[in-house]
């Protein structure tokens, strides 16, 4: 519970009891990050179910994405926009990192932000607006945070200071492996409970796609920028979340009619 409260205090705008922000707190928060994602995604998923039951799925999708952005202070969306500006500049790593530090947002950041949100929006519209859709969203948010938790095993940071530097190298390989295994079990279980066989196959498949996309994106970021920053961690969350949602939308919509006809 202490780890979860620390994660809430560091990664959301929800007020918690004050604590010292240091490497120890960062370690606790990162260990609880996937489970914070499950709670946030679950809350957003409830909006999908409620709006779907009232016949307003479009409102539900917008409300769910707005909840995720609002409760996190748009921290991760800001990260993906800043990262896009840095990479899009085609400057050497040091200059790209300096661009990412600026408070403004450039055209590459705007375009990337729009397309990331559109991918999330389109995927959620494709998925059934019932408990299956809620579970997909909860899993997507959880898996995306698990991707950052795995990335925090790396001890290579692009900057010596800053919020992101707190989390570089705070997670041990064993802890990461246990957390990833637990996340995989939850993904499969939620798939089975909400969508039967089709979702039991589709959810882990989407998780595998998100993991591959996260690995490729992380490798590119490390090679291009030389290490991790708060912005690149945020971009990893948004990219892997979108990958899970899109993969789940495509696989659920394909598998359900296929298995029904067998």
mmCIF file of C-alpha atoms in Angstrom:
data_model
loop_
_atom_site.group_PDB
_atom_site.id
_atom_site.type_symbol
_atom_site.label_atom_id
_atom_site.label_comp_id
_atom_site.label_asym_id
_atom_site.label_seq_id
_atom_site.Cartn_x
_atom_site.Cartn_y
_atom_site.Cartn_z
ATOM 1 C CA UNK A 1 0.000 0.000 0.000
ATOM 2 C CA UNK A 2 2.875 2.375 0.786
ATOM 3 C CA UNK A 3 4.341 1.752 -2.681
ATOM 4 C CA UNK A 4 0.984 2.410 -4.324
ATOM 5 C CA UNK A 5 0.507 5.660 -2.413
ATOM 6 C CA UNK A 6 3.997 6.736 -3.435
ATOM 7 C CA UNK A 7 3.177 5.975 -7.078
ATOM 8 C CA UNK A 8 -0.046 7.973 -6.779
ATOM 9 C CA UNK A 9 1.859 10.906 -5.321
ATOM 10 C CA UNK A 10 4.545 10.873 -8.033
ATOM 11 C CA UNK A 11 2.519 10.014 -11.119
ATOM 12 C CA UNK A 12 -0.903 11.565 -10.570
ATOM 13 C CA UNK A 13 -2.431 14.837 -9.380
ATOM 14 C CA UNK A 14 -4.253 13.029 -6.563
ATOM 15 C CA UNK A 15 -3.059 14.446 -3.224
ATOM 16 C CA UNK A 16 -1.449 12.001 -0.793
ATOM 17 C CA UNK A 17 0.368 12.328 2.507
ATOM 18 C CA UNK A 18 3.700 14.160 1.932
ATOM 19 C CA UNK A 19 6.823 11.990 1.613
ATOM 20 C CA UNK A 20 10.460 12.509 0.709
ATOM 21 C CA UNK A 21 11.043 12.286 -3.032
ATOM 22 C CA UNK A 22 14.260 10.305 -3.362
ATOM 23 C CA UNK A 23 15.579 7.137 -4.980
ATOM 24 C CA UNK A 24 13.920 4.974 -2.351
ATOM 25 C CA UNK A 25 10.546 6.532 -3.106
ATOM 26 C CA UNK A 26 11.197 6.152 -6.829
ATOM 27 C CA UNK A 27 11.920 2.450 -6.344
ATOM 28 C CA UNK A 28 8.693 1.896 -4.436
ATOM 29 C CA UNK A 29 6.661 3.894 -6.935
ATOM 30 C CA UNK A 30 8.050 2.058 -9.941
ATOM 31 C CA UNK A 31 7.269 -1.330 -8.372
ATOM 32 C CA UNK A 32 3.638 -0.242 -7.968
ATOM 33 C CA UNK A 33 3.388 1.594 -11.294
ATOM 34 C CA UNK A 34 1.685 -1.219 -13.286
ATOM 35 C CA UNK A 35 -0.901 -1.649 -10.531
ATOM 36 C CA UNK A 36 -1.579 2.057 -10.401
ATOM 37 C CA UNK A 37 -2.132 1.776 -14.146
ATOM 38 C CA UNK A 38 -4.627 -1.031 -13.578
ATOM 39 C CA UNK A 39 -6.591 1.149 -11.138
ATOM 40 C CA UNK A 40 -6.556 4.212 -13.407
ATOM 41 C CA UNK A 41 -7.449 2.176 -16.481
ATOM 42 C CA UNK A 42 -10.201 0.420 -14.560
ATOM 43 C CA UNK A 43 -11.706 3.741 -13.502
ATOM 44 C CA UNK A 44 -11.598 4.981 -17.092
ATOM 45 C CA UNK A 45 -13.114 1.684 -18.232
ATOM 46 C CA UNK A 46 -16.094 2.230 -15.952
ATOM 47 C CA UNK A 47 -16.837 5.414 -17.887
ATOM 48 C CA UNK A 48 -16.890 3.364 -21.097
ATOM 49 C CA UNK A 49 -19.336 0.880 -19.622
ATOM 50 C CA UNK A 50 -21.584 3.583 -18.183
ATOM 51 C CA UNK A 51 -21.684 5.640 -21.351
ATOM 52 C CA UNK A 52 -22.224 2.535 -23.469
ATOM 53 C CA UNK A 53 -25.180 1.510 -21.317
ATOM 54 C CA UNK A 54 -26.664 4.988 -21.786
ATOM 55 C CA UNK A 55 -26.188 4.812 -25.548
ATOM 56 C CA UNK A 56 -23.379 7.380 -25.698
ATOM 57 C CA UNK A 57 -20.202 5.421 -26.509
ATOM 58 C CA UNK A 58 -18.504 8.424 -28.142
ATOM 59 C CA UNK A 59 -18.929 10.413 -24.963
ATOM 60 C CA UNK A 60 -17.610 7.464 -22.979
ATOM 61 C CA UNK A 61 -14.445 7.173 -25.059
ATOM 62 C CA UNK A 62 -13.724 10.893 -24.788
ATOM 63 C CA UNK A 63 -14.464 10.864 -21.063
ATOM 64 C CA UNK A 64 -12.205 7.852 -20.489
ATOM 65 C CA UNK A 65 -9.261 9.422 -22.304
ATOM 66 C CA UNK A 66 -9.901 12.756 -20.592
ATOM 67 C CA UNK A 67 -9.874 11.052 -17.194
ATOM 68 C CA UNK A 68 -6.508 9.431 -17.894
ATOM 69 C CA UNK A 69 -5.045 12.726 -19.105
ATOM 70 C CA UNK A 70 -6.508 14.727 -16.241
ATOM 71 C CA UNK A 71 -5.576 12.442 -13.367
ATOM 72 C CA UNK A 72 -1.972 12.183 -14.601
ATOM 73 C CA UNK A 73 -1.707 15.916 -15.251
ATOM 74 C CA UNK A 74 -1.117 15.044 -18.943
ATOM 75 C CA UNK A 75 2.423 14.146 -17.819
ATOM 76 C CA UNK A 76 2.893 11.285 -20.265
ATOM 77 C CA UNK A 77 1.220 13.074 -23.164
ATOM 78 C CA UNK A 78 3.605 15.961 -22.601
ATOM 79 C CA UNK A 79 6.451 13.448 -22.677
ATOM 80 C CA UNK A 80 5.494 11.968 -26.031
ATOM 81 C CA UNK A 81 5.085 15.454 -27.533
ATOM 82 C CA UNK A 82 8.461 16.652 -26.240
ATOM 83 C CA UNK A 83 10.157 13.463 -27.388
ATOM 84 C CA UNK A 84 8.682 13.860 -30.851
ATOM 85 C CA UNK A 85 9.985 17.434 -31.022
ATOM 86 C CA UNK A 86 13.469 16.292 -30.018
ATOM 87 C CA UNK A 87 13.595 13.387 -32.441
ATOM 88 C CA UNK A 88 11.940 15.383 -35.202
ATOM 89 C CA UNK A 89 14.616 18.080 -34.996
ATOM 90 C CA UNK A 90 17.181 15.611 -36.402
ATOM 91 C CA UNK A 91 19.759 17.298 -34.219
ATOM 92 C CA UNK A 92 22.547 15.486 -32.350
ATOM 93 C CA UNK A 93 21.519 13.972 -29.021
ATOM 94 C CA UNK A 94 22.638 16.903 -26.852
ATOM 95 C CA UNK A 95 20.747 19.460 -28.958
ATOM 96 C CA UNK A 96 17.686 17.220 -29.242
ATOM 97 C CA UNK A 97 17.607 16.864 -25.451
ATOM 98 C CA UNK A 98 17.813 20.634 -25.091
ATOM 99 C CA UNK A 99 14.829 21.026 -27.431
ATOM 100 C CA UNK A 100 12.918 18.537 -25.301
ATOM 101 C CA UNK A 101 13.593 20.634 -22.177
ATOM 102 C CA UNK A 102 11.772 23.659 -23.571
ATOM 103 C CA UNK A 103 8.284 24.410 -22.305
ATOM 104 C CA UNK A 104 6.806 25.057 -25.758
ATOM 105 C CA UNK A 105 5.601 22.425 -28.221
ATOM 106 C CA UNK A 106 6.554 22.319 -31.884
ATOM 107 C CA UNK A 107 4.658 21.056 -34.931
ATOM 108 C CA UNK A 108 6.125 17.550 -34.690
ATOM 109 C CA UNK A 109 4.979 17.320 -31.093
ATOM 110 C CA UNK A 110 1.477 18.499 -31.959
ATOM 111 C CA UNK A 111 1.096 16.073 -34.852
ATOM 112 C CA UNK A 112 2.409 13.139 -32.808
ATOM 113 C CA UNK A 113 0.114 13.975 -29.914
ATOM 114 C CA UNK A 114 -2.898 14.146 -32.217
ATOM 115 C CA UNK A 115 -2.145 10.802 -33.849
ATOM 116 C CA UNK A 116 -1.482 9.038 -30.539
ATOM 117 C CA UNK A 117 -4.823 10.217 -29.178
ATOM 118 C CA UNK A 118 -6.571 9.367 -32.442
ATOM 119 C CA UNK A 119 -5.146 5.837 -32.303
ATOM 120 C CA UNK A 120 -6.469 5.413 -28.761
ATOM 121 C CA UNK A 121 -9.818 6.908 -29.719
ATOM 122 C CA UNK A 122 -10.298 4.794 -32.847
ATOM 123 C CA UNK A 123 -9.290 1.597 -31.069
ATOM 124 C CA UNK A 124 -11.695 2.177 -28.185
ATOM 125 C CA UNK A 125 -14.525 2.848 -30.635
ATOM 126 C CA UNK A 126 -13.872 -0.521 -32.281
ATOM 127 C CA UNK A 127 -13.908 -2.530 -29.053
ATOM 128 C CA UNK A 128 -17.318 -3.510 -27.540
ATOM 129 C CA UNK A 129 -18.548 -0.855 -25.097
ATOM 130 C CA UNK A 130 -19.127 -3.335 -22.307
ATOM 131 C CA UNK A 131 -16.913 -5.034 -19.727
ATOM 132 C CA UNK A 132 -14.651 -6.276 -22.529
ATOM 133 C CA UNK A 133 -13.873 -2.703 -23.538
ATOM 134 C CA UNK A 134 -13.336 -1.712 -19.919
ATOM 135 C CA UNK A 135 -10.920 -4.612 -19.426
ATOM 136 C CA UNK A 136 -9.015 -3.739 -22.613
ATOM 137 C CA UNK A 137 -8.495 -0.181 -21.413
ATOM 138 C CA UNK A 138 -7.474 -1.302 -17.922
ATOM 139 C CA UNK A 139 -4.963 -3.757 -19.391
ATOM 140 C CA UNK A 140 -3.581 -1.205 -21.839
ATOM 141 C CA UNK A 141 -2.872 1.313 -19.098
ATOM 142 C CA UNK A 142 -1.362 -1.388 -16.881
ATOM 143 C CA UNK A 143 0.850 -2.843 -19.627
ATOM 144 C CA UNK A 144 2.122 0.603 -20.639
ATOM 145 C CA UNK A 145 3.239 1.297 -17.064
ATOM 146 C CA UNK A 146 4.821 -2.138 -16.889
ATOM 147 C CA UNK A 147 6.867 -1.191 -19.964
ATOM 148 C CA UNK A 148 8.325 1.782 -18.082
ATOM 149 C CA UNK A 149 8.942 -0.382 -15.048
ATOM 150 C CA UNK A 150 11.016 -2.710 -17.237
ATOM 151 C CA UNK A 151 12.791 0.267 -18.813
ATOM 152 C CA UNK A 152 13.769 1.491 -15.333
ATOM 153 C CA UNK A 153 16.032 -1.565 -15.022
ATOM 154 C CA UNK A 154 18.399 0.282 -17.350
ATOM 155 C CA UNK A 155 21.083 2.315 -15.613
ATOM 156 C CA UNK A 156 21.659 4.588 -18.611
ATOM 157 C CA UNK A 157 20.190 8.053 -18.214
ATOM 158 C CA UNK A 158 20.474 10.885 -20.723
ATOM 159 C CA UNK A 159 20.658 13.476 -17.938
ATOM 160 C CA UNK A 160 22.171 13.442 -14.461
ATOM 161 C CA UNK A 161 19.347 15.518 -13.013
ATOM 162 C CA UNK A 162 15.623 15.885 -13.507
ATOM 163 C CA UNK A 163 12.497 13.945 -12.583
ATOM 164 C CA UNK A 164 13.237 11.134 -15.002
ATOM 165 C CA UNK A 165 16.742 10.620 -13.615
ATOM 166 C CA UNK A 166 15.186 9.512 -10.304
ATOM 167 C CA UNK A 167 13.878 6.345 -11.949
ATOM 168 C CA UNK A 168 16.870 5.267 -14.023
ATOM 169 C CA UNK A 169 18.144 1.954 -12.684
ATOM 170 C CA UNK A 170 15.780 1.753 -9.683
ATOM 171 C CA UNK A 171 14.252 -1.615 -10.637
ATOM 172 C CA UNK A 172 16.092 -4.908 -10.251
ATOM 173 C CA UNK A 173 15.819 -7.564 -12.943
ATOM 174 C CA UNK A 174 14.192 -10.037 -10.559
ATOM 175 C CA UNK A 175 11.556 -7.549 -9.435
ATOM 176 C CA UNK A 176 10.827 -6.627 -13.037
ATOM 177 C CA UNK A 177 10.428 -10.292 -14.016
ATOM 178 C CA UNK A 178 7.999 -10.988 -11.154
ATOM 179 C CA UNK A 179 5.937 -7.913 -11.981
ATOM 180 C CA UNK A 180 5.812 -8.737 -15.697
ATOM 181 C CA UNK A 181 4.679 -12.296 -14.947
ATOM 182 C CA UNK A 182 1.938 -10.989 -12.647
ATOM 183 C CA UNK A 183 0.820 -8.470 -15.279
ATOM 184 C CA UNK A 184 0.624 -11.236 -17.904
ATOM 185 C CA UNK A 185 -1.564 -13.350 -15.609
ATOM 186 C CA UNK A 186 -3.909 -10.425 -14.943
ATOM 187 C CA UNK A 187 -4.177 -9.663 -18.679
ATOM 188 C CA UNK A 188 -5.138 -13.264 -19.502
ATOM 189 C CA UNK A 189 -7.536 -13.481 -16.541
ATOM 190 C CA UNK A 190 -9.348 -10.261 -17.435
ATOM 191 C CA UNK A 191 -9.621 -11.468 -21.015
ATOM 192 C CA UNK A 192 -11.245 -14.710 -19.905
ATOM 193 C CA UNK A 193 -13.602 -13.093 -17.397
ATOM 194 C CA UNK A 194 -14.896 -10.405 -19.754
ATOM 195 C CA UNK A 195 -14.802 -11.923 -23.226
ATOM 196 C CA UNK A 196 -14.388 -15.675 -23.051
ATOM 197 C CA UNK A 197 -12.031 -17.560 -25.346
ATOM 198 C CA UNK A 198 -11.709 -14.819 -27.953
ATOM 199 C CA UNK A 199 -10.520 -12.250 -25.407
ATOM 200 C CA UNK A 200 -8.351 -14.812 -23.619
ATOM 201 C CA UNK A 201 -6.417 -15.092 -26.874
ATOM 202 C CA UNK A 202 -6.707 -11.458 -27.937
ATOM 203 C CA UNK A 203 -5.587 -9.820 -24.688
ATOM 204 C CA UNK A 204 -2.242 -11.663 -24.339
ATOM 205 C CA UNK A 205 -1.687 -11.211 -28.074
ATOM 206 C CA UNK A 206 -2.164 -7.467 -27.671
ATOM 207 C CA UNK A 207 0.195 -7.561 -24.706
ATOM 208 C CA UNK A 208 2.839 -9.293 -26.812
ATOM 209 C CA UNK A 209 2.447 -6.704 -29.586
ATOM 210 C CA UNK A 210 2.731 -3.873 -27.059
ATOM 211 C CA UNK A 211 5.853 -5.478 -25.575
ATOM 212 C CA UNK A 212 7.535 -5.726 -28.976
ATOM 213 C CA UNK A 213 6.613 -2.147 -29.876
ATOM 214 C CA UNK A 214 7.853 -0.948 -26.471
ATOM 215 C CA UNK A 215 11.159 -2.793 -26.922
ATOM 216 C CA UNK A 216 11.707 -1.356 -30.399
ATOM 217 C CA UNK A 217 10.811 2.171 -29.261
ATOM 218 C CA UNK A 218 13.037 1.899 -26.187
ATOM 219 C CA UNK A 219 15.972 0.679 -28.274
ATOM 220 C CA UNK A 220 15.529 3.576 -30.715
ATOM 221 C CA UNK A 221 15.348 6.126 -27.904
ATOM 222 C CA UNK A 222 18.491 4.821 -26.230
ATOM 223 C CA UNK A 223 20.420 4.814 -29.493
ATOM 224 C CA UNK A 224 19.181 8.204 -30.609
ATOM 225 C CA UNK A 225 19.334 10.115 -27.319
ATOM 226 C CA UNK A 226 21.844 8.110 -25.318
ATOM 227 C CA UNK A 227 19.598 7.181 -22.413
ATOM 228 C CA UNK A 228 16.372 7.793 -20.546
ATOM 229 C CA UNK A 229 14.673 11.024 -19.493
ATOM 230 C CA UNK A 230 11.273 11.768 -17.994
ATOM 231 C CA UNK A 231 9.989 12.669 -21.450
ATOM 232 C CA UNK A 232 11.155 9.430 -23.042
ATOM 233 C CA UNK A 233 9.611 7.408 -20.219
ATOM 234 C CA UNK A 234 6.358 9.256 -20.913
ATOM 235 C CA UNK A 235 6.605 8.563 -24.624
ATOM 236 C CA UNK A 236 7.127 4.863 -23.896
ATOM 237 C CA UNK A 237 3.889 4.823 -21.903
ATOM 238 C CA UNK A 238 1.837 6.472 -24.632
ATOM 239 C CA UNK A 239 3.319 4.441 -27.492
ATOM 240 C CA UNK A 240 2.902 1.070 -25.755
ATOM 241 C CA UNK A 241 -0.608 1.956 -24.560
ATOM 242 C CA UNK A 242 -1.682 2.851 -28.098
ATOM 243 C CA UNK A 243 -0.073 -0.347 -29.421
ATOM 244 C CA UNK A 244 -2.021 -2.483 -26.944
ATOM 245 C CA UNK A 245 -5.328 -0.769 -27.705
ATOM 246 C CA UNK A 246 -4.925 -1.035 -31.475
ATOM 247 C CA UNK A 247 -3.788 -4.666 -31.329
ATOM 248 C CA UNK A 248 -6.638 -5.573 -28.972
ATOM 249 C CA UNK A 249 -9.209 -3.830 -31.160
ATOM 250 C CA UNK A 250 -8.033 -5.665 -34.268
ATOM 251 C CA UNK A 251 -7.705 -9.074 -32.623
ATOM 252 C CA UNK A 252 -10.971 -8.969 -30.660
ATOM 253 C CA UNK A 253 -12.974 -7.882 -33.712
ATOM 254 C CA UNK A 254 -11.361 -10.653 -35.789
ATOM 255 C CA UNK A 255 -11.453 -13.507 -33.285
ATOM 256 C CA UNK A 256 -14.997 -13.119 -31.959
ATOM 257 C CA UNK A 257 -16.811 -13.836 -35.270
ATOM 258 C CA UNK A 258 -14.225 -16.473 -36.217
ATOM 259 C CA UNK A 259 -14.678 -18.475 -33.010
ATOM 260 C CA UNK A 260 -18.448 -18.000 -33.104
ATOM 261 C CA UNK A 261 -18.586 -19.679 -36.522
ATOM 262 C CA UNK A 262 -16.606 -22.722 -35.402
#
